[in-house]
Amino acid sequence: MKSYGLLLLATSASAFQTTTVSAVRSAPLQMAAASEAAADAAITPNAAIKVAANGMSLLKPIFAAEASLQAAVLGGLAKVDPDEVKAAIEFEKKANGVLIYTYGLSPFSSEALSILDKSGYPYKNIELGAEWFLLGGEESQTRVELGKAGDFGTSLPKIFVGGECVGGCAELVNLVEE
């Protein structure tokens, strides 16, 4: 995995744009003017979430099988076009310097959002649903397509910086701690 430091601190803040869309949280971050040292000191990942997030990687094959089945059934019933879903993801990756896909009830998503809030950069959050088992057809297909980005599985959150997937909560925590 490439080293992004603290979400590409070397990258100009102007590369990160926030877009407001209904049902999508876009958060301008509080610490944009803070120095790198102050930003590093302010971000302390939750230790319990960190351990649990790292452990979730062991379940990747199970989550991938479940996600594919869910997308096949629900996506099929809803007649979801995978190419349209893929195009929507690509559009969002290009339109947003920092992009995160989350579940509303996920502690891993909440932790990643907390870290991003403290990072100093604006980001766009797209909440697919409350949790994986509550997703509809399009959201299930989106989850499968997101799972194809890197070797990070189908679990959320899924974080993109500069259009590249940097992983999920565990990988974001590792980036912060570097």
mmCIF file of C-alpha atoms in Angstrom, residues 7 18 25 27-33 98 113-123:
data_model
loop_
_atom_site.group_PDB
_atom_site.id
_atom_site.type_symbol
_atom_site.label_atom_id
_atom_site.label_comp_id
_atom_site.label_asym_id
_atom_site.label_seq_id
_atom_site.Cartn_x
_atom_site.Cartn_y
_atom_site.Cartn_z
ATOM 1 C CA LEU A 7 -4.292 11.810 3.992
ATOM 2 C CA THR A 18 -16.946 19.177 -0.707
ATOM 3 C CA ARG A 25 -22.982 14.070 4.488
ATOM 4 C CA ALA A 27 -18.158 17.666 6.197
ATOM 5 C CA PRO A 28 -15.804 20.626 6.074
ATOM 6 C CA LEU A 29 -13.211 19.721 8.632
ATOM 7 C CA GLN A 30 -12.347 21.743 11.665
ATOM 8 C CA MET A 31 -8.563 21.545 11.576
ATOM 9 C CA ALA A 32 -7.670 22.592 8.027
ATOM 10 C CA ALA A 33 -5.448 25.409 9.260
ATOM 11 C CA VAL A 98 -11.482 12.365 -0.179
ATOM 12 C CA LEU A 113 -15.507 9.477 10.044
ATOM 13 C CA SER A 114 -14.149 10.700 13.376
ATOM 14 C CA ILE A 115 -10.584 10.406 12.081
ATOM 15 C CA LEU A 116 -11.486 12.226 8.877
ATOM 16 C CA ASP A 117 -13.255 14.952 10.871
ATOM 17 C CA LYS A 118 -10.030 15.519 12.810
ATOM 18 C CA SER A 119 -7.724 15.286 9.776
ATOM 19 C CA GLY A 120 -8.133 18.812 8.480
ATOM 20 C CA TYR A 121 -9.592 17.997 5.063
ATOM 21 C CA PRO A 122 -13.111 18.089 3.653
ATOM 22 C CA TYR A 123 -14.545 14.809 2.477
#
